[in-house]
PDB file of C-alpha atoms in Angstrom:
ATOM      1  CA  ASP A   1    -170.081 -21.406 -83.940  1.00 63.00           C
ATOM      2  CA  GLY A   2    -166.333 -21.885 -84.220  1.00 71.00           C
ATOM      3  CA  GLY A   3    -164.373 -19.336 -86.127  1.00 94.00           C
ATOM      4  CA  ILE A   4    -161.995 -16.422 -86.252  1.00 97.00           C
ATOM      5  CA  THR A   5    -162.997 -12.904 -85.354  1.00 97.00           C
ATOM      6  CA  GLN A   6    -161.117  -9.750 -86.190  1.00 97.00           C
ATOM      7  CA  SER A   7    -161.776  -6.261 -84.917  1.00 96.00           C
ATOM      8  CA  PRO A   8    -162.271  -3.580 -85.831  1.00 96.00           C
ATOM      9  CA  LYS A   9    -163.568  -4.046 -89.368  1.00 95.00           C
ATOM     10  CA  TYR A  10    -162.311  -0.605 -90.387  1.00 95.00           C
ATOM     11  CA  LEU A  11    -159.498   1.331 -88.744  1.00 94.00           C
ATOM     12  CA  PHE A  12    -158.132   4.767 -89.459  1.00 92.00           C
ATOM     13  CA  ARG A  13    -154.721   5.841 -88.290  1.00 89.00           C
ATOM     14  CA  LYS A  14    -152.921   9.124 -88.319  1.00 89.00           C
ATOM     15  CA  GLU A  15    -149.299   9.335 -89.368  1.00 86.00           C
ATOM     16  CA  GLY A  16    -146.979   8.441 -86.484  1.00 86.00           C
ATOM     17  CA  GLN A  17    -149.527   6.437 -84.512  1.00 90.00           C
ATOM     18  CA  ASN A  18    -149.334   2.814 -83.478  1.00 94.00           C
ATOM     19  CA  VAL A  19    -152.515   0.786 -83.845  1.00 95.00           C
ATOM     20  CA  THR A  20    -153.400  -2.718 -82.715  1.00 96.00           C
ATOM     21  CA  LEU A  21    -155.568  -5.147 -84.683  1.00 97.00           C
ATOM     22  CA  SER A  22    -157.343  -7.851 -82.752  1.00 98.00           C
ATOM     23  CA  CYS A  23    -157.611 -11.521 -83.772  1.00 98.00           C
ATOM     24  CA  GLU A  24    -159.378 -14.176 -81.731  1.00 98.00           C
ATOM     25  CA  GLN A  25    -160.126 -17.822 -82.597  1.00 97.00           C
ATOM     26  CA  ASN A  26    -162.189 -20.474 -80.836  1.00 96.00           C
ATOM     27  CA  LEU A  27    -161.158 -23.360 -83.095  1.00 94.00           C
ATOM     28  CA  ASN A  28    -158.572 -24.645 -80.597  1.00 93.00           C
ATOM     29  CA  HIS A  29    -155.925 -24.179 -83.280  1.00 92.00           C
ATOM     30  CA  ASP A  30    -152.288 -24.025 -82.285  1.00 90.00           C
ATOM     31  CA  ALA A  31    -151.029 -21.951 -85.214  1.00 90.00           C
ATOM     32  CA  MET A  32    -152.014 -18.398 -86.055  1.00 93.00           C
ATOM     33  CA  TYR A  33    -150.914 -16.074 -88.850  1.00 94.00           C
ATOM     34  CA  TRP A  34    -151.122 -12.476 -89.979  1.00 97.00           C
ATOM     35  CA  TYR A  35    -151.205 -11.541 -93.654  1.00 97.00           C
ATOM     36  CA  ARG A  36    -151.363  -8.314 -95.524  1.00 97.00           C
ATOM     37  CA  GLN A  37    -153.313  -8.125 -98.785  1.00 95.00           C
ATOM     38  CA  ASP A  38    -152.727  -5.397-101.344  1.00 92.00           C
ATOM     39  CA  PRO A  39    -154.423  -5.204-104.745  1.00 83.00           C
ATOM     40  CA  GLY A  40    -152.641  -7.354-107.327  1.00 75.00           C
ATOM     41  CA  GLN A  41    -150.073  -8.668-104.836  1.00 79.00           C
ATOM     42  CA  GLY A  42    -151.855 -11.537-103.170  1.00 85.00           C
ATOM     43  CA  LEU A  43    -151.287 -12.430 -99.541  1.00 93.00           C
ATOM     44  CA  ARG A  44    -148.003 -11.627 -97.838  1.00 93.00           C
ATOM     45  CA  LEU A  45    -147.078 -13.201 -94.516  1.00 93.00           C
ATOM     46  CA  ILE A  46    -146.258 -10.771 -91.703  1.00 96.00           C
ATOM     47  CA  TYR A  47    -145.890 -12.985 -88.614  1.00 95.00           C
ATOM     48  CA  TYR A  48    -146.910 -16.443 -87.538  1.00 92.00           C
ATOM     49  CA  SER A  49    -147.050 -18.303 -84.249  1.00 91.00           C
ATOM     50  CA  GLN A  50    -146.846 -22.015 -83.635  1.00 86.00           C
ATOM     51  CA  ILE A  51    -147.588 -22.016 -79.910  1.00 88.00           C
ATOM     52  CA  VAL A  52    -148.242 -19.637 -77.064  1.00 93.00           C
ATOM     53  CA  ASN A  53    -145.374 -17.266 -76.240  1.00 94.00           C
ATOM     54  CA  ASP A  54    -143.615 -18.052 -79.501  1.00 92.00           C
ATOM     55  CA  PHE A  55    -143.793 -16.345 -82.894  1.00 93.00           C
ATOM     56  CA  GLN A  56    -141.672 -15.926 -86.021  1.00 91.00           C
ATOM     57  CA  LYS A  57    -141.239 -13.215 -88.605  1.00 93.00           C
ATOM     58  CA  GLY A  58    -142.768 -13.747 -91.998  1.00 91.00           C
ATOM     59  CA  ASP A  59    -141.742 -12.140 -95.250  1.00 90.00           C
ATOM     60  CA  ILE A  60    -142.665  -8.535 -94.402  1.00 95.00           C
ATOM     61  CA  ALA A  61    -142.340  -8.195 -90.594  1.00 96.00           C
ATOM     62  CA  GLU A  62    -140.638  -4.792 -90.563  1.00 96.00           C
ATOM     63  CA  GLY A  63    -142.832  -2.180 -88.891  1.00 96.00           C
ATOM     64  CA  TYR A  64    -145.096  -4.753 -87.241  1.00 97.00           C
ATOM     65  CA  SER A  65    -145.115  -6.511 -83.885  1.00 97.00           C
ATOM     66  CA  VAL A  66    -147.183  -9.317 -82.370  1.00 98.00           C
ATOM     67  CA  SER A  67    -147.754 -11.153 -79.122  1.00 97.00           C
ATOM     68  CA  ARG A  68    -149.169 -14.582 -78.299  1.00 97.00           C
ATOM     69  CA  GLU A  69    -150.004 -14.657 -74.624  1.00 97.00           C
ATOM     70  CA  LYS A  70    -153.070 -16.873 -75.075  1.00 97.00           C
ATOM     71  CA  LYS A  71    -153.781 -19.676 -77.508  1.00 96.00           C
ATOM     72  CA  GLU A  72    -156.949 -17.919 -78.684  1.00 97.00           C
ATOM     73  CA  SER A  73    -155.465 -14.490 -79.324  1.00 98.00           C
ATOM     74  CA  PHE A  74    -152.824 -13.098 -81.691  1.00 98.00           C
ATOM     75  CA  PRO A  75    -152.948  -9.280 -81.845  1.00 98.00           C
ATOM     76  CA  LEU A  76    -150.964  -7.362 -84.448  1.00 98.00           C
ATOM     77  CA  THR A  77    -149.552  -3.896 -83.816  1.00 97.00           C
ATOM     78  CA  VAL A  78    -148.819  -1.710 -86.795  1.00 96.00           C
ATOM     79  CA  THR A  79    -146.152   0.694 -85.649  1.00 94.00           C
ATOM     80  CA  SER A  80    -145.218   4.114 -86.948  1.00 89.00           C
ATOM     81  CA  ALA A  81    -142.147   2.477 -88.492  1.00 88.00           C
ATOM     82  CA  GLN A  82    -144.358   0.817 -91.120  1.00 89.00           C
ATOM     83  CA  LYS A  83    -144.074   3.240 -94.030  1.00 87.00           C
ATOM     84  CA  ASN A  84    -147.042   2.106 -96.081  1.00 90.00           C
ATOM     85  CA  PRO A  85    -149.559   0.535 -93.703  1.00 92.00           C
ATOM     86  CA  THR A  86    -152.752   1.132 -95.683  1.00 94.00           C
ATOM     87  CA  ALA A  87    -153.924  -2.376 -96.590  1.00 95.00           C
ATOM     88  CA  PHE A  88    -156.357  -5.177 -95.815  1.00 96.00           C
ATOM     89  CA  TYR A  89    -155.101  -7.291 -92.911  1.00 98.00           C
ATOM     90  CA  LEU A  90    -156.106 -10.911 -92.536  1.00 98.00           C
ATOM     91  CA  CYS A  91    -155.666 -13.208 -89.566  1.00 98.00           C
ATOM     92  CA  ALA A  92    -155.686 -16.969 -90.083  1.00 95.00           C
ATOM     93  CA  SER A  93    -155.281 -20.129 -88.058  1.00 93.00           C
ATOM     94  CA  SER A  94    -154.577 -23.809 -88.599  1.00 90.00           C
ATOM     95  CA  LYS A  95    -154.368 -26.849 -86.358  1.00 87.00           C
ATOM     96  CA  GLY A  96    -150.604 -26.726 -86.362  1.00 77.00           C
ATOM     97  CA  VAL A  97    -147.798 -25.179 -88.328  1.00 65.00           C
ATOM     98  CA  TYR A  98    -145.990 -28.519 -88.470  1.00 65.00           C
ATOM     99  CA  SER A  99    -148.794 -30.383 -90.165  1.00 67.00           C
ATOM    100  CA  GLY A 100    -149.687 -28.332 -93.213  1.00 66.00           C
ATOM    101  CA  ASN A 101    -153.388 -28.457 -92.417  1.00 80.00           C
ATOM    102  CA  GLU A 102    -156.094 -26.307 -93.905  1.00 87.00           C
ATOM    103  CA  GLN A 103    -155.836 -22.662 -93.014  1.00 90.00           C
ATOM    104  CA  PHE A 104    -158.910 -20.659 -92.067  1.00 93.00           C
ATOM    105  CA  PHE A 105    -159.270 -16.909 -92.271  1.00 96.00           C
ATOM    106  CA  GLY A 106    -161.016 -14.190 -90.343  1.00 97.00           C
ATOM    107  CA  PRO A 107    -163.114 -11.452 -91.983  1.00 97.00           C
ATOM    108  CA  GLY A 108    -160.247  -8.956 -92.134  1.00 97.00           C
ATOM    109  CA  THR A 109    -159.486  -5.430 -90.968  1.00 97.00           C
ATOM    110  CA  ARG A 110    -159.088  -2.607 -93.437  1.00 96.00           C
ATOM    111  CA  LEU A 111    -156.516  -0.096 -92.194  1.00 95.00           C
ATOM    112  CA  THR A 112    -156.305   3.348 -93.722  1.00 94.00           C
ATOM    113  CA  VAL A 113    -153.665   5.911 -92.880  1.00 90.00           C
ATOM    114  CA  LEU A 114    -154.936   9.474 -93.001  1.00 85.00           C
TER     115      LEU A 114
ATOM    116  CA  GLN B   1    -140.810 -17.544-110.853  1.00 69.00           C
ATOM    117  CA  LYS B   2    -143.492 -17.517-108.172  1.00 80.00           C
ATOM    118  CA  GLU B   3    -144.087 -20.844-106.484  1.00 89.00           C
ATOM    119  CA  VAL B   4    -147.818 -20.715-107.154  1.00 92.00           C
ATOM    120  CA  GLU B   5    -149.133 -18.774-110.130  1.00 92.00           C
ATOM    121  CA  GLN B   6    -152.593 -18.040-111.454  1.00 93.00           C
ATOM    122  CA  ASP B   7    -154.078 -15.803-114.097  1.00 88.00           C
ATOM    123  CA  PRO B   8    -155.578 -12.688-112.442  1.00 86.00           C
ATOM    124  CA  GLY B   9    -158.484 -12.482-114.888  1.00 86.00           C
ATOM    125  CA  PRO B  10    -161.088 -11.108-114.828  1.00 93.00           C
ATOM    126  CA  LEU B  11    -162.914 -14.093-116.213  1.00 95.00           C
ATOM    127  CA  SER B  12    -166.500 -13.393-117.292  1.00 97.00           C
ATOM    128  CA  VAL B  13    -168.961 -16.201-117.984  1.00 97.00           C
ATOM    129  CA  PRO B  14    -172.734 -16.403-118.443  1.00 97.00           C
ATOM    130  CA  GLU B  15    -174.884 -17.882-115.703  1.00 97.00           C
ATOM    131  CA  GLY B  16    -175.029 -21.675-115.920  1.00 97.00           C
ATOM    132  CA  ALA B  17    -171.634 -22.053-117.573  1.00 97.00           C
ATOM    133  CA  ILE B  18    -168.936 -24.418-116.378  1.00 97.00           C
ATOM    134  CA  VAL B  19    -166.036 -22.417-115.014  1.00 97.00           C
ATOM    135  CA  SER B  20    -162.449 -23.626-115.018  1.00 97.00           C
ATOM    136  CA  LEU B  21    -159.961 -21.867-112.766  1.00 97.00           C
ATOM    137  CA  ASN B  22    -156.336 -22.902-112.910  1.00 96.00           C
ATOM    138  CA  CYS B  23    -153.043 -22.600-111.095  1.00 95.00           C
ATOM    139  CA  THR B  24    -149.551 -23.888-111.700  1.00 95.00           C
ATOM    140  CA  TYR B  25    -146.951 -24.604-109.073  1.00 93.00           C
ATOM    141  CA  SER B  26    -143.214 -24.959-109.390  1.00 92.00           C
ATOM    142  CA  ASN B  27    -142.181 -27.357-106.612  1.00 88.00           C
ATOM    143  CA  SER B  28    -142.937 -31.002-107.271  1.00 86.00           C
ATOM    144  CA  ALA B  29    -142.685 -31.684-103.529  1.00 85.00           C
ATOM    145  CA  PHE B  30    -145.952 -29.822-102.848  1.00 87.00           C
ATOM    146  CA  GLN B  31    -148.577 -32.325-101.750  1.00 86.00           C
ATOM    147  CA  TYR B  32    -151.573 -30.406-100.399  1.00 89.00           C
ATOM    148  CA  PHE B  33    -153.584 -27.772-102.177  1.00 92.00           C
ATOM    149  CA  MET B  34    -156.422 -25.470-101.235  1.00 93.00           C
ATOM    150  CA  TRP B  35    -158.927 -23.305-103.049  1.00 96.00           C
ATOM    151  CA  TYR B  36    -160.405 -20.240-101.404  1.00 97.00           C
ATOM    152  CA  ARG B  37    -163.238 -17.954-102.469  1.00 97.00           C
ATOM    153  CA  GLN B  38    -162.932 -14.306-101.487  1.00 96.00           C
ATOM    154  CA  TYR B  39    -165.749 -11.824-101.889  1.00 96.00           C
ATOM    155  CA  SER B  40    -164.864  -8.161-102.102  1.00 92.00           C
ATOM    156  CA  ARG B  41    -163.713  -6.751 -98.755  1.00 90.00           C
ATOM    157  CA  LYS B  42    -164.142 -10.116 -97.004  1.00 94.00           C
ATOM    158  CA  GLY B  43    -161.767 -12.775 -95.713  1.00 96.00           C
ATOM    159  CA  PRO B  44    -161.016 -15.828 -97.899  1.00 96.00           C
ATOM    160  CA  GLU B  45    -163.348 -18.783 -97.362  1.00 96.00           C
ATOM    161  CA  LEU B  46    -161.914 -22.281 -97.706  1.00 94.00           C
ATOM    162  CA  LEU B  47    -163.713 -24.170-100.494  1.00 95.00           C
ATOM    163  CA  MET B  48    -161.612 -27.267-101.091  1.00 93.00           C
ATOM    164  CA  TYR B  49    -158.598 -29.003 -99.527  1.00 90.00           C
ATOM    165  CA  THR B  50    -157.014 -31.712-101.636  1.00 88.00           C
ATOM    166  CA  TYR B  51    -154.082 -34.057-101.422  1.00 83.00           C
ATOM    167  CA  SER B  52    -151.807 -35.122-104.253  1.00 74.00           C
ATOM    168  CA  SER B  53    -153.330 -36.169-107.553  1.00 75.00           C
ATOM    169  CA  GLY B  54    -156.907 -36.820-108.494  1.00 79.00           C
ATOM    170  CA  ASN B  55    -160.287 -35.207-108.159  1.00 88.00           C
ATOM    171  CA  LYS B  56    -162.334 -34.107-105.189  1.00 92.00           C
ATOM    172  CA  GLU B  57    -165.947 -33.121-105.557  1.00 94.00           C
ATOM    173  CA  ASP B  58    -168.152 -31.040-103.260  1.00 94.00           C
ATOM    174  CA  GLY B  59    -171.513 -30.043-104.652  1.00 96.00           C
ATOM    175  CA  ARG B  60    -170.978 -27.880-107.732  1.00 97.00           C
ATOM    176  CA  PHE B  61    -167.241 -27.651-107.089  1.00 97.00           C
ATOM    177  CA  THR B  62    -164.555 -30.081-108.266  1.00 96.00           C
ATOM    178  CA  ALA B  63    -160.877 -29.695-107.460  1.00 96.00           C
ATOM    179  CA  GLN B  64    -158.351 -31.486-109.621  1.00 95.00           C
ATOM    180  CA  VAL B  65    -154.624 -31.944-109.153  1.00 93.00           C
ATOM    181  CA  ASP B  66    -152.278 -33.100-111.915  1.00 91.00           C
ATOM    182  CA  LYS B  67    -148.904 -33.632-110.296  1.00 89.00           C
ATOM    183  CA  SER B  68    -147.223 -34.658-113.537  1.00 90.00           C
ATOM    184  CA  SER B  69    -147.801 -31.216-115.003  1.00 91.00           C
ATOM    185  CA  LYS B  70    -147.902 -29.345-111.651  1.00 92.00           C
ATOM    186  CA  TYR B  71    -151.339 -28.041-112.479  1.00 93.00           C
ATOM    187  CA  ILE B  72    -154.317 -27.567-110.171  1.00 94.00           C
ATOM    188  CA  SER B  73    -157.836 -26.707-111.251  1.00 96.00           C
ATOM    189  CA  LEU B  74    -161.161 -25.761-109.741  1.00 97.00           C
ATOM    190  CA  PHE B  75    -164.294 -26.445-111.782  1.00 97.00           C
ATOM    191  CA  ILE B  76    -167.605 -24.803-110.963  1.00 98.00           C
ATOM    192  CA  ARG B  77    -170.675 -26.362-112.549  1.00 97.00           C
ATOM    193  CA  ASP B  78    -173.900 -24.439-113.169  1.00 98.00           C
ATOM    194  CA  SER B  79    -172.228 -21.178-112.192  1.00 97.00           C
ATOM    195  CA  GLN B  80    -174.363 -18.565-110.440  1.00 97.00           C
ATOM    196  CA  PRO B  81    -173.993 -14.786-110.066  1.00 97.00           C
ATOM    197  CA  SER B  82    -173.307 -15.473-106.378  1.00 97.00           C
ATOM    198  CA  ASP B  83    -170.120 -17.282-107.468  1.00 97.00           C
ATOM    199  CA  SER B  84    -168.701 -13.929-108.592  1.00 97.00           C
ATOM    200  CA  ALA B  85    -165.626 -13.505-106.416  1.00 97.00           C
ATOM    201  CA  THR B  86    -161.863 -13.847-106.447  1.00 96.00           C
ATOM    202  CA  TYR B  87    -160.601 -17.431-106.237  1.00 97.00           C
ATOM    203  CA  LEU B  88    -157.243 -18.118-104.622  1.00 96.00           C
ATOM    204  CA  CYS B  89    -155.243 -21.286-104.925  1.00 95.00           C
ATOM    205  CA  ALA B  90    -152.758 -22.149-102.200  1.00 93.00           C
ATOM    206  CA  SER B  91    -150.478 -24.795-100.829  1.00 90.00           C
ATOM    207  CA  PRO B  92    -148.882 -25.285 -97.421  1.00 85.00           C
ATOM    208  CA  GLY B  93    -145.704 -25.778 -99.454  1.00 79.00           C
ATOM    209  CA  THR B  94    -142.961 -27.942 -98.030  1.00 73.00           C
ATOM    210  CA  MET B  95    -141.786 -28.281 -94.480  1.00 71.00           C
ATOM    211  CA  ALA B  96    -138.841 -26.019 -93.718  1.00 69.00           C
ATOM    212  CA  THR B  97    -135.899 -27.125 -91.608  1.00 66.00           C
ATOM    213  CA  SER B  98    -137.592 -25.394 -88.685  1.00 65.00           C
ATOM    214  CA  GLY B  99    -140.471 -27.833 -89.034  1.00 66.00           C
ATOM    215  CA  THR B 100    -142.896 -25.177 -90.195  1.00 71.00           C
ATOM    216  CA  TYR B 101    -145.008 -24.818 -93.296  1.00 76.00           C
ATOM    217  CA  LYS B 102    -145.249 -21.403 -94.928  1.00 79.00           C
ATOM    218  CA  TYR B 103    -148.472 -21.249 -96.843  1.00 87.00           C
ATOM    219  CA  ILE B 104    -148.068 -20.058-100.412  1.00 90.00           C
ATOM    220  CA  PHE B 105    -150.893 -18.308-102.225  1.00 93.00           C
ATOM    221  CA  GLY B 106    -151.590 -17.432-105.813  1.00 93.00           C
ATOM    222  CA  THR B 107    -152.598 -13.830-106.476  1.00 92.00           C
ATOM    223  CA  GLY B 108    -156.175 -14.845-107.251  1.00 94.00           C
ATOM    224  CA  THR B 109    -158.426 -14.982-110.311  1.00 95.00           C
ATOM    225  CA  ARG B 110    -161.398 -12.624-110.395  1.00 95.00           C
ATOM    226  CA  LEU B 111    -164.547 -14.343-111.681  1.00 97.00           C
ATOM    227  CA  LYS B 112    -167.709 -12.620-112.868  1.00 97.00           C
ATOM    228  CA  VAL B 113    -170.824 -14.677-113.543  1.00 97.00           C
ATOM    229  CA  LEU B 114    -173.274 -12.664-115.585  1.00 96.00           C
ATOM    230  CA  ALA B 115    -177.022 -13.104-115.020  1.00 94.00           C
TER     231      ALA B 115
END
């Protein structure tokens, strides 16, 4: 079945640690996205990538980093510089950023800072 | 003003009722719209993808776009307790000078269907 997988489902981080969230898709989509979801605030765009080896900052990129070495994979690192990282993180993909196609989401990773 | 707005609810209805979920958008250049269903602690699931004005039907779900009033709606017929979830409206927005679309989401309406 085609889809988007995210791991882990739950992640706990101590203050000062970097953690990496995994996102993999087998939809052959060019574009991938990372969002953060907080209660009452909707989805906020962290980073997005149109093609391999290229990515752009979204609205709240500070404290986060990404890489896009393979079309299928778009990992997100939450660094210690992110002051309030506890949130639900969602990865998404679409056929292409230029085309405004439907966007599909993974199941999410819930990050909690201890 | 947010580009896509929706009432957060919660909206409670009895089982079998027709549910109407609504969003407004501010930019008349928006052409595509999406509705997602999100269960608690899960990723959003795409329900409907519509273009411009008119209706689109899929089973018990009907999406409607009224471009003249910048209003989009999702109707659920014969609602079931399993429809209880948060419903998000969204649009790819407009193409930026970089050639990219930045998807814009409403904050979601929480629906409860009571058995």
